[in-house]
XYZ file of C-alpha atoms in Angstrom:
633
model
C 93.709 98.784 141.851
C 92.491 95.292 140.897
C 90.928 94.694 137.487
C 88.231 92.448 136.821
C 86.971 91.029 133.613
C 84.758 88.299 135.306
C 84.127 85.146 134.456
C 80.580 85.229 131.293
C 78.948 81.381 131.910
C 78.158 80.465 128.552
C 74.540 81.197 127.171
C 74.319 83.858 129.834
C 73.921 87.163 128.412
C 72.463 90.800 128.750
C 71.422 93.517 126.291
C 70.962 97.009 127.924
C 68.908 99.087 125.227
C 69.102 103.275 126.047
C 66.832 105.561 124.637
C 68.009 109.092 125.088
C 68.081 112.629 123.732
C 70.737 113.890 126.153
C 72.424 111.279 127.804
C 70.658 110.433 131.190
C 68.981 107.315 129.875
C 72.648 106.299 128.537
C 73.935 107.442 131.853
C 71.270 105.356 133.712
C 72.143 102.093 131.024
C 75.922 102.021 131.766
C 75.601 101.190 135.380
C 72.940 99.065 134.161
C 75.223 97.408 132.315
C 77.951 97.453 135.482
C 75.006 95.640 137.308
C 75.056 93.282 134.848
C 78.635 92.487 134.139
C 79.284 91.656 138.086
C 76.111 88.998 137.961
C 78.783 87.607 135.456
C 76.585 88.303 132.272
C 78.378 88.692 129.101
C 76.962 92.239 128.447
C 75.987 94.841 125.314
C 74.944 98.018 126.227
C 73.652 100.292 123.144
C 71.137 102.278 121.925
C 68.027 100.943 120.295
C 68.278 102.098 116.786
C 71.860 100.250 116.498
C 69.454 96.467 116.670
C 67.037 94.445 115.068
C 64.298 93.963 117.439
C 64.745 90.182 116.584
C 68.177 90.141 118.215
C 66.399 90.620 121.981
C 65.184 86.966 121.817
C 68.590 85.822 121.542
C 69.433 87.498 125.052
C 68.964 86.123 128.308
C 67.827 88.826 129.562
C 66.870 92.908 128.282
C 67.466 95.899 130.229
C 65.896 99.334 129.359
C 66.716 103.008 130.028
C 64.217 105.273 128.077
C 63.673 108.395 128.226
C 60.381 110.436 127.118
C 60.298 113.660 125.230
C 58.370 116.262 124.243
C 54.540 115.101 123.793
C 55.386 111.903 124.884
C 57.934 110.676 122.328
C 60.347 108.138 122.454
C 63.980 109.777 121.748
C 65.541 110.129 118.275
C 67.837 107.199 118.791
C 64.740 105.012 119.487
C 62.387 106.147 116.747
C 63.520 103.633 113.857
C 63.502 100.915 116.535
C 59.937 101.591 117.785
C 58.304 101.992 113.673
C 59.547 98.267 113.263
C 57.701 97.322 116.217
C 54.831 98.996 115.187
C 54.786 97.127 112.175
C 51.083 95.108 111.536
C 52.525 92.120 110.098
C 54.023 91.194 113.793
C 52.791 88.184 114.937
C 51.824 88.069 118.372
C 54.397 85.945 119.412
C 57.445 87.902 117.668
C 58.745 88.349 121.630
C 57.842 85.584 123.045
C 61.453 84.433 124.492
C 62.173 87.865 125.273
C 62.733 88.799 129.531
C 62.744 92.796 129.928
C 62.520 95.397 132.498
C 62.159 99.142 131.394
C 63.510 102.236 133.803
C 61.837 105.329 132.270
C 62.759 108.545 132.788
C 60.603 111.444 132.661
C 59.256 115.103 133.874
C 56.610 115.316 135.410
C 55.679 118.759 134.406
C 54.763 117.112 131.442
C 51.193 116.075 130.894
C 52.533 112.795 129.311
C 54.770 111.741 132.001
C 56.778 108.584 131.169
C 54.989 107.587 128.241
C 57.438 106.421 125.916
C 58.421 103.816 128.423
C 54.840 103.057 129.338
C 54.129 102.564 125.357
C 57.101 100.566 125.282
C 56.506 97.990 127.768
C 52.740 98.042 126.536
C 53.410 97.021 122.852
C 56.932 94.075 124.028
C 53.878 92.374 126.076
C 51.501 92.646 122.980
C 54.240 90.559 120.722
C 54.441 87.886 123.974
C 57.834 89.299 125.601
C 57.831 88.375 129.524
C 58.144 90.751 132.780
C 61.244 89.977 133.571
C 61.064 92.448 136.894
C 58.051 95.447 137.181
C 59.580 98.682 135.318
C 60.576 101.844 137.625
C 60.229 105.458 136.476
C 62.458 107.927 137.459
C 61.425 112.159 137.514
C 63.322 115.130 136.252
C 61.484 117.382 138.909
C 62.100 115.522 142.116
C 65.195 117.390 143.981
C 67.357 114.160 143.607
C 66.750 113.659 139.975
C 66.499 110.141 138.720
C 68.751 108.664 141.454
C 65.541 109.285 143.925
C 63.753 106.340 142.602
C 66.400 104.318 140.328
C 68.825 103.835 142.858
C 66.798 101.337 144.844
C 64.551 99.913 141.778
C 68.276 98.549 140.995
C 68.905 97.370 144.351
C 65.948 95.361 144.152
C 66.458 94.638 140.455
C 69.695 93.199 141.218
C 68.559 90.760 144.460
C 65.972 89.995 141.971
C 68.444 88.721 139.268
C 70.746 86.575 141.777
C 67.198 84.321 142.823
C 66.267 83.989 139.511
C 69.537 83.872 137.669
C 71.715 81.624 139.373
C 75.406 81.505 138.991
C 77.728 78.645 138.700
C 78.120 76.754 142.215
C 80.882 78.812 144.123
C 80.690 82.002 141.514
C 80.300 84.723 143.167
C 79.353 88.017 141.785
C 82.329 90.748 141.360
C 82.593 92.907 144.174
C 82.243 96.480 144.410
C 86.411 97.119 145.143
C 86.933 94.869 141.981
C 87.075 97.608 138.923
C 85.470 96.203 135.544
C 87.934 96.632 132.967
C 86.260 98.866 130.556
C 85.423 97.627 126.639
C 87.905 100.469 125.243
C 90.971 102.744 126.492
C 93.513 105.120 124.869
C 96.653 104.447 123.529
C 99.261 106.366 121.613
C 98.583 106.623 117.813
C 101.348 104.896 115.649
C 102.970 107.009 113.084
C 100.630 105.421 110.161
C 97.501 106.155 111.876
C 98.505 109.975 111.747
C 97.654 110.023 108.141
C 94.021 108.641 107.977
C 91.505 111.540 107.077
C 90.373 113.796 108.815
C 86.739 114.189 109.867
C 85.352 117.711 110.504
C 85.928 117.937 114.435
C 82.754 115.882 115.384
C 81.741 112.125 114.684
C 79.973 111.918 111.362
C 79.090 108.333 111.178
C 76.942 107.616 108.242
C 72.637 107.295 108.744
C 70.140 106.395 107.042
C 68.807 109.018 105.588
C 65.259 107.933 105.582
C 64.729 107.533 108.776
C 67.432 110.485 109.626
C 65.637 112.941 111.639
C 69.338 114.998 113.209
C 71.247 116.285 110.270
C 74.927 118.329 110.622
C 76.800 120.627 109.015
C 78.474 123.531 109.508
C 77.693 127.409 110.073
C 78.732 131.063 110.335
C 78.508 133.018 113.446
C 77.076 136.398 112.014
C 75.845 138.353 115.395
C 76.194 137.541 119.156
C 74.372 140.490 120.298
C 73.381 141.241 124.251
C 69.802 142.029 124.261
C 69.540 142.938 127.770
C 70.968 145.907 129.505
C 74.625 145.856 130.773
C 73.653 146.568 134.101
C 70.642 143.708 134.074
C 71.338 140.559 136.091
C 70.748 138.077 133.232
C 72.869 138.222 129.877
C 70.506 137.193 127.376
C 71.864 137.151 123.601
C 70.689 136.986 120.001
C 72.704 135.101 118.078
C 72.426 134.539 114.403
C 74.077 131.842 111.754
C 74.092 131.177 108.466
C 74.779 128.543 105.765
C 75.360 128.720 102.428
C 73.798 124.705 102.424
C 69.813 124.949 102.188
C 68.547 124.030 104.994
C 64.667 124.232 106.123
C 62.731 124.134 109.356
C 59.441 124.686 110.828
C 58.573 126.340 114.678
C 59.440 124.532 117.636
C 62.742 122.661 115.593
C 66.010 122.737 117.343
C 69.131 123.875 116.588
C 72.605 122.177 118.739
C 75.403 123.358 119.571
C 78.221 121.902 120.276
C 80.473 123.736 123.053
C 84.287 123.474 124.091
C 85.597 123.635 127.518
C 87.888 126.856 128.494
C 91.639 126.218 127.749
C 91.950 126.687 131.426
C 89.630 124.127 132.736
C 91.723 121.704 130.329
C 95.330 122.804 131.717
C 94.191 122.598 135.014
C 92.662 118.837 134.806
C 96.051 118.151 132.627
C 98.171 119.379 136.061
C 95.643 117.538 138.402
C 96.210 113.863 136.923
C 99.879 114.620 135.670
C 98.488 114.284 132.249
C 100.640 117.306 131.227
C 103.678 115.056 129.385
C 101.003 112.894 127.234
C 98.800 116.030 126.438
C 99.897 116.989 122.537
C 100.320 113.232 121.951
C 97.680 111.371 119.377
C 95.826 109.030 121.003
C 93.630 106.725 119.619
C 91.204 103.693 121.309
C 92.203 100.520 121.472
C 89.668 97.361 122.508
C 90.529 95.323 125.451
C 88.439 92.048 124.478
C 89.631 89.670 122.105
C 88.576 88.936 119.251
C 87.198 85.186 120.563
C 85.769 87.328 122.959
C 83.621 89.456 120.985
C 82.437 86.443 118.367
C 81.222 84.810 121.562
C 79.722 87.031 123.452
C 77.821 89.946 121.399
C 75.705 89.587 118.847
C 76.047 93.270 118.264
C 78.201 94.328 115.202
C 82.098 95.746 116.412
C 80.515 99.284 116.861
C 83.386 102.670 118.468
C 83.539 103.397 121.607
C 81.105 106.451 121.290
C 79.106 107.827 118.600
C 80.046 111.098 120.265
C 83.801 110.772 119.738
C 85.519 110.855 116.412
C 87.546 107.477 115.580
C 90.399 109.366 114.306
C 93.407 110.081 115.988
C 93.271 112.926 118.298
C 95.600 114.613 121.101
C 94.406 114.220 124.765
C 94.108 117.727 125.132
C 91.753 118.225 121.914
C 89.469 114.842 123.700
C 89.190 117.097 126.525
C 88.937 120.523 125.148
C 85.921 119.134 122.244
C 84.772 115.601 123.758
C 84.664 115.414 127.922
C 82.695 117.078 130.079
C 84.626 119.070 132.566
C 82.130 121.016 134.516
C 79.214 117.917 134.723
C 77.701 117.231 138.177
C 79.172 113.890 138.270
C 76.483 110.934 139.015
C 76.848 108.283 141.892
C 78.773 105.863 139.186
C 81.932 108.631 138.753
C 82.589 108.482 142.733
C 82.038 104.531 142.651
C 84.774 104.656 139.659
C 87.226 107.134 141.495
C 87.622 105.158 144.526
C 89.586 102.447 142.809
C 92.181 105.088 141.913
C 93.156 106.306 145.113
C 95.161 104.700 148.073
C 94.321 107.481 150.458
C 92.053 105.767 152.983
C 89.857 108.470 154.060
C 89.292 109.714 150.650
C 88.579 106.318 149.613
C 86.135 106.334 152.294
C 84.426 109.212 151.168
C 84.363 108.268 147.668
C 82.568 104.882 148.491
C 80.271 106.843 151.243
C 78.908 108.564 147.812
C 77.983 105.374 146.365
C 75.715 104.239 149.267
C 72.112 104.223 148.584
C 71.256 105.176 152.218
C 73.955 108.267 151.783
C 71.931 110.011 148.754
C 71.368 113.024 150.585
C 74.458 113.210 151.254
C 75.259 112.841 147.515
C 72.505 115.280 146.243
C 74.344 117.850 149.118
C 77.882 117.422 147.438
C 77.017 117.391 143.832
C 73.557 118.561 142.444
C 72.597 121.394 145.339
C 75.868 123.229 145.296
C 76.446 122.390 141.322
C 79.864 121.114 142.145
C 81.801 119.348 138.867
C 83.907 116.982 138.135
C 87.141 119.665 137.799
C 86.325 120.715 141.399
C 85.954 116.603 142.548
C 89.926 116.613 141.203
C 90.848 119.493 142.760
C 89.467 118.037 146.443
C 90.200 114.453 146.143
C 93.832 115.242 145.544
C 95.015 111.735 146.119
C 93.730 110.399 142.732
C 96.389 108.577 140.240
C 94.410 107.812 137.034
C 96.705 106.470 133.976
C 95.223 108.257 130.923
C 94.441 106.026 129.291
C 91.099 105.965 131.233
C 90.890 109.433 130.540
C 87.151 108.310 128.250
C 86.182 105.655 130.825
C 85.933 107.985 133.843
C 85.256 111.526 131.904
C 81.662 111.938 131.008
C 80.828 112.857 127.448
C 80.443 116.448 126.551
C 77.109 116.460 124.850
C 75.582 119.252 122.387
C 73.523 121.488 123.861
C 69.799 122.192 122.201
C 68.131 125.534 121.749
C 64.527 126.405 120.284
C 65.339 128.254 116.753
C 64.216 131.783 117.067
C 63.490 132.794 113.442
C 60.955 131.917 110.931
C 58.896 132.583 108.077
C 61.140 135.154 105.931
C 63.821 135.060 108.342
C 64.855 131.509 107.425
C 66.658 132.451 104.311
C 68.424 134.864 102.211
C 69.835 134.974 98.522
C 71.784 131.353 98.227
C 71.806 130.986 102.284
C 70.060 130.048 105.433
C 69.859 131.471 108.380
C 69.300 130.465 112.297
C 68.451 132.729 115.222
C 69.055 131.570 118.848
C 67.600 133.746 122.136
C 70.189 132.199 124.758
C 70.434 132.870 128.270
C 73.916 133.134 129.272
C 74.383 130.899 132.721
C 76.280 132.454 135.376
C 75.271 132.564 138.860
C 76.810 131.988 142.666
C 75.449 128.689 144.373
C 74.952 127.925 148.027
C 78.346 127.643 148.656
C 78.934 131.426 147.031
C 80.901 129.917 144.269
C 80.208 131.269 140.932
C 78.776 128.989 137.777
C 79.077 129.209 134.501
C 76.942 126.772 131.683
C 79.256 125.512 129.438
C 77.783 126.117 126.068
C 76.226 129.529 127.334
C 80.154 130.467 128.653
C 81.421 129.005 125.202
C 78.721 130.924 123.088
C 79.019 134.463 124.821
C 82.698 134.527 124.037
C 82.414 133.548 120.109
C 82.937 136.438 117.387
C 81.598 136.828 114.297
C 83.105 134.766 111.589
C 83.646 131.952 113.733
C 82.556 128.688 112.043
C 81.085 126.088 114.372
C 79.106 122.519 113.256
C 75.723 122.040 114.347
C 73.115 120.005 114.217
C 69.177 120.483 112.804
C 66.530 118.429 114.179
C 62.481 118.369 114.300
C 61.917 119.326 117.537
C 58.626 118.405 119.626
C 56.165 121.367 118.778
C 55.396 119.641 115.386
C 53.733 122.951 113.924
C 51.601 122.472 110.292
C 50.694 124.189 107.677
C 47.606 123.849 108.516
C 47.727 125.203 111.839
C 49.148 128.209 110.849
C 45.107 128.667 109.364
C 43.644 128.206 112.953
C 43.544 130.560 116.249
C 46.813 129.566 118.280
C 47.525 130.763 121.906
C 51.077 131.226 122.545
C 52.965 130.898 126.424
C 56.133 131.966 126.332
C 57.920 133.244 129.172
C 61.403 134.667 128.636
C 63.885 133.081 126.632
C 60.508 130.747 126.086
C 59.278 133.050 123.255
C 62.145 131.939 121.082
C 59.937 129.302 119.247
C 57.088 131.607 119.918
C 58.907 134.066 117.298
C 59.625 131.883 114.939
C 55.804 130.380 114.533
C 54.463 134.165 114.612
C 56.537 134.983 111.598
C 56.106 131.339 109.945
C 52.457 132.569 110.492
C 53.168 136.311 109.230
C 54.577 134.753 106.480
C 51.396 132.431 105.789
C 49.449 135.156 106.124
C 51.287 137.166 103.428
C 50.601 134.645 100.493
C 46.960 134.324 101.595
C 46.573 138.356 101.333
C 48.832 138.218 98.117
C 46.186 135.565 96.012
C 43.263 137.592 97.362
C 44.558 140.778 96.772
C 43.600 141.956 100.119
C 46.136 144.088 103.293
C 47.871 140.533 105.817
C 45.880 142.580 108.442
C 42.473 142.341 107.115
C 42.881 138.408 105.904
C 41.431 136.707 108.643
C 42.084 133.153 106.765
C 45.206 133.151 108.954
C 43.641 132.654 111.959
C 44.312 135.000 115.220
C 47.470 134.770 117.424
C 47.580 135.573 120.954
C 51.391 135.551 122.673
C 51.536 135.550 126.375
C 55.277 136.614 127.522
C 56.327 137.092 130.905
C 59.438 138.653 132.087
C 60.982 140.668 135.341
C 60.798 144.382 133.872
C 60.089 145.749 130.559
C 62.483 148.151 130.013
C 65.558 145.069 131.049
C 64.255 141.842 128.814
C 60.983 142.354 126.468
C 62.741 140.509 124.160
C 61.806 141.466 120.696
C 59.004 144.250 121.943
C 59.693 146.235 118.619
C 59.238 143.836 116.479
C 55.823 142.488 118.416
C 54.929 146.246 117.895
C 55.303 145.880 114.106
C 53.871 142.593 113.511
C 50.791 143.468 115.367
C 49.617 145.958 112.837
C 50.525 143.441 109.990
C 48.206 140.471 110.901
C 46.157 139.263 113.841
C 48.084 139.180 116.201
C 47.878 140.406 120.155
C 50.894 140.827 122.635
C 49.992 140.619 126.354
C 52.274 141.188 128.729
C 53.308 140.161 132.434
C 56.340 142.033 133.895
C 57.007 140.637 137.717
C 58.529 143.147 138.686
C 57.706 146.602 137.409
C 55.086 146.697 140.326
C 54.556 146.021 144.030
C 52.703 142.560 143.310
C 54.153 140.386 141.360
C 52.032 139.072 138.273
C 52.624 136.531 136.156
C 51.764 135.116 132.728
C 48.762 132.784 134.108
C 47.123 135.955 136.163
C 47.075 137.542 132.506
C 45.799 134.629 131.137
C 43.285 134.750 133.898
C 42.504 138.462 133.087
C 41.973 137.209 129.091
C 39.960 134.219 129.724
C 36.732 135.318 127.561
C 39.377 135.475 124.891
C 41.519 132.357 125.476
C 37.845 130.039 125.796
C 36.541 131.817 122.500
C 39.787 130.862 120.517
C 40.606 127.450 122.121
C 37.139 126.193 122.833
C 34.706 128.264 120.461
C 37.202 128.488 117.441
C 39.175 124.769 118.076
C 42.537 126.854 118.801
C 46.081 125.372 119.600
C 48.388 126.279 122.738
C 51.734 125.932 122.539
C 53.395 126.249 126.085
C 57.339 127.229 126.476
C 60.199 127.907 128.620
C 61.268 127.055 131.567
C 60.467 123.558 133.584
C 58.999 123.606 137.285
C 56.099 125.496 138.215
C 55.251 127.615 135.104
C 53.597 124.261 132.867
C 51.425 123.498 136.072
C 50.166 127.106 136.726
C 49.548 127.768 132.936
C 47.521 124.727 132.523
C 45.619 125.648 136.245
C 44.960 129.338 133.906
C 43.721 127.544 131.360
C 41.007 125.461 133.794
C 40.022 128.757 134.940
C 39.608 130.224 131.989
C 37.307 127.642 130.754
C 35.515 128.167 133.714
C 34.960 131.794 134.043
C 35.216 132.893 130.018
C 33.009 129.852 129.011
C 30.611 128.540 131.972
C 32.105 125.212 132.389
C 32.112 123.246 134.948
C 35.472 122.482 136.392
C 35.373 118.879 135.816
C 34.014 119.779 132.178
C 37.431 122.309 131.934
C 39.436 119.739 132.677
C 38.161 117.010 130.564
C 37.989 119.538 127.583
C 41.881 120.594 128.437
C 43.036 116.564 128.530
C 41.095 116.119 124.946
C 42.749 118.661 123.966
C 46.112 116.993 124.590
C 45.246 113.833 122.984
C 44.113 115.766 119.948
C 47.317 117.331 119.365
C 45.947 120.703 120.121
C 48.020 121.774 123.739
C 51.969 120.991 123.184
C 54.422 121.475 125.761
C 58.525 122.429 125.282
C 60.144 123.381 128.470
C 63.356 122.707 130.119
């Protein structure tokens, strides 16, 4: 194993700004950043709302890895950055000596596909920044992921920088068998450093609360309770937390958690890499640049290693029981990584083979299609001697996992508390290569008890319901564990409709003020998972509110939620185009968005007369108006 730290010509440098809400842009800006470092630039990699958008200018070059969400958002960890440059004062020269390139990632079951980075690039060439090479986009839905269309945009990116960036006469950039010596490792904790204070499990490095949108703290398991029968094929559960801290939200706002990985996964990686003897030891990171190094080089402020891990000392085994990711489908970079830590030719081989551009199918056939992890990778490639103190560098983080929050309206609180309901699908299934499956967070979740305490974190989520809106007609698409912000906005709504009734004086079913609700939920049978049936039962003769139904299964042809819609579309034009209506669309990612919004064309067509063209137009207004919103994953 050779280690490089390359040789940084002076004046050359690279910034590599991520925008990401869970982790693929920063995923996608590391080997960015790898690119970078072996064209010998002296390289920060970081995410945008860590800058000054006047410290680009003072790079040689910018590199960008954003990511879109919901109605075509920029992440959370790029909000703050983008408000500065929206600021009118700019001048429209503020970029001018600024060279970027933007790789955005997005899903193209999204109406606003890519738009964040497509805003992005927009508004840098408004305030005079340059094209430094045309931006690529990369989409959730194709069957390769992001790697379909990144992998060569960086191959050309790269031949790109060498013409245009020479080196020194005779440099050379690092080679692929050359490994990068990484910014930070581990190290054994001194006896001094076991006596700092402790943080509560997770990293809670300080915001500002102004422009805080993610806030954490911790709550009470009080029910994890299966919904669906035990002999149904899906475990779906209801699980509700609570807080003695006050905490608000509105419909569509998500609630993370924060999983572990089984003790058994962790002993087993532990015996893999003979990382058993070290395991109960402190660690602690340690920088491998100098401090010469670092005045030089960054203009970035001496930031930890990630905002993900706590600074504090921990043991190995905790960093991989609370911190690394286990059971990820590891991305090209992890095999390109691995193969400097084995001597075994033919594994070395086939580590490197994984690396190729032309092999991606080959790639997407080991990892993605079977769901293989990075435990099972160990477990094959058997000749692998990595020192722990890589253990950070080569394990991927183990990120928080969102969920849509359930409850609403009265639900939200009790005497001196607040309370959080999650619908959660618990992941299990067997893959092509009959191996069973298990999500992480979902395995983690279905084996908690009550009373167990766990720290979360609250965020606005993408829905962005008013209080206004809860006044006007709203149709709701929610298919299976895809009603859980449906829920919450019908009893935000219930609740709205409660105080109107209450200063009139009048029944919640006969005030009207509220504005009529229409749920669409689709599931396989109705006696397995009609999630919350009783209480749709209930809440339909306490305000305006209709329940239809599409169960796939319970008959010879299947029907989903868009044939129902089809079947209601006199009643979906007269709310959404007589009445100015909102849709809010949720669940799962794939086909469903398309063939709602195809429902929704034909309703406008056959409940209202219009013309298709006229449908379509009115459906894309809609969007820009705020008025159709789309959560799915």
């Amino acid at each position: 194993m050779v280690v490089c730290n390359g040789i940084k010509e002076e004046g050359r440098k690279a910034l590599v700004l991520y925008g990401s809400e869970t982790g693929n842009a920063q995923d996608i800006a590391d080997e960015l950043g790898r690119m970078a470092q072996r064209l010998h630039f002296a390289t920060d990699v970081t995410s945008f709302d860590t800058i000054e958008p006047s410290i680009l200018a003072k790079y040689t070059i910018v590199l960008v890895a954003l990511s879109t969400t919901g109605q075509g958002d920029l992440p959370n960890n790029a909000r703050v950055f983008w408000n500065k440059l929206l600021r009118k004062k700019l001048p429209p020269t503020y970029m001018e000596h600024v060279h970027f390139t933007i790789f955005g990632l997005g899903d193209s079951s999204y109406p606003q596909y890519n738009w964040a980075g497509r805003k992005l690039y927009k508004r840098l060439i408004q305030l005079g920044a340059e094209e430094l090479y045309p931006p690529g986009e990369g989409d959730q839905q194709h069957p390769e992921g992001y790697d379909s269309s990144f992998i060569p945009w960086l191959q050309n990116l790269r031949g790109h920088l060498l013409i245009q960036y020479l080196v020194e006469d005779g440099l050379e950039p690092i080679p692929d068998d050359c490994l990068l010596s990484p910014k930070w490792v581990l190290a054994l904790s001194t006896q001094d450093e076991l006596h700092l204070p402790k943080t509560n499990g997770r990293d809670t490095t300080k915001r500002d609360k102004k422009q805080d949108t993610i806030v954490d703290f911790d709550v009470i398991l009080e029910r994890n309770r299966r919904v669906t029968p035990a002999n149904h094929w899906q475990d779906v559960r209801l699980l509700a937390f609570s807080t003695d801290e006050y905490w608000t939200y509105t419909p569509g706002d998500i609630l993370t958690i924060y999983p572990q990985n089984a003790s058994e996964d962790v002993n087993q990686i532990l015996h893999l890499l003979n990382w058993s003897s070290i395991a109960d030891h402190p660690v602690k990171f340690t920088s491998t640049s100098t401090h010469t190094d670092k005045d030089q080089n960054t203009h970035l402020p001496t930031t930890s290693p990630s905002t993900q891990i706590p600074s504090r000392p921990l043991t190995l085994r905790a960093l991989l029981t609370t911190h690394l990711d286990l059971n990820a489908i590891p991305r090209r970079s992890f095999f390109a990584l691995l193969a400097h830590f084995t001597t075994d030719p033919f594994q070395k081989a086939r580590l490197q083979e994984f690396t190729q551009p032309e092999y991606i199918d080959e790639l997407y056939d080991y990892t993605t299609r079977p769901r293989r992890s990075v435990l099972e990778v160990f477990q094959e490639f058997d000749s692998l001697n990595i020192p722990w103190q890589w253990a950070t560098t080569v394990l991927p983080v183990l990120r928080g996992r969102q969920f849509s929050i359930a409850s609403g309206g009265q639900l939200k609180h009790g005497p001196n508390t607040s309370h959080f309901e999650l619908l959660v699908a618990i992941v299990r299934y067997k893959t092509v290569i009959k191996k069973i499956r298990q999500g992480v967070c979902t395995r983690y979740l279905a084996g908690l008890t009550p009373g167990t305490k766990l720290r979360v974190s609250l965020q606005k989520g993408d829905l962005g319901s008013k209080g206004l809106d809860l006044r006007r007609p709203v149709v709701m698409i929610g298919p299976g564990t895809g009603v859980a912000p449906m829920r919450s906005l019908v009893w935000e709504r219930y609740q709205s409709v409660c105080r109107l009734a209450h200063a009139e004086n009048v029944v919640p079913r006969e005030n009207h003020a509220g504005g009529s609700s229409v749920l669409f939920f689709g599931a396989r049978r109705r006696d397995a998972d009609f999630f919350f049936a009783d209480e749709w039962a209930d809440l339909e003769e306490k305000l305006p509110l209709q329940v239809f139904t599409a169960f796939s299964r319970d008959q010879e042809e299947k029907v989903y939620v868009q044939d129902v819609i089809r079947q209601q579309g006199r009643l979906v034009y007269e709310l959404l185009c007589e009445k100015d209506g909102l849709v809010y669309v949720c669940g799962s990612s794939g086909k469903m968005p398309a063939a709602v919004r195809e429902a929704l064309v034909h309703a406008f067509q056959h409940g209202g007369g219009m013309a298709r063209a006229v449908a379509e137009a009115y459906l894309a207004e809609m969007e820009k108006e705020g008025r159709y919103k789309q959560e799915t994953w």
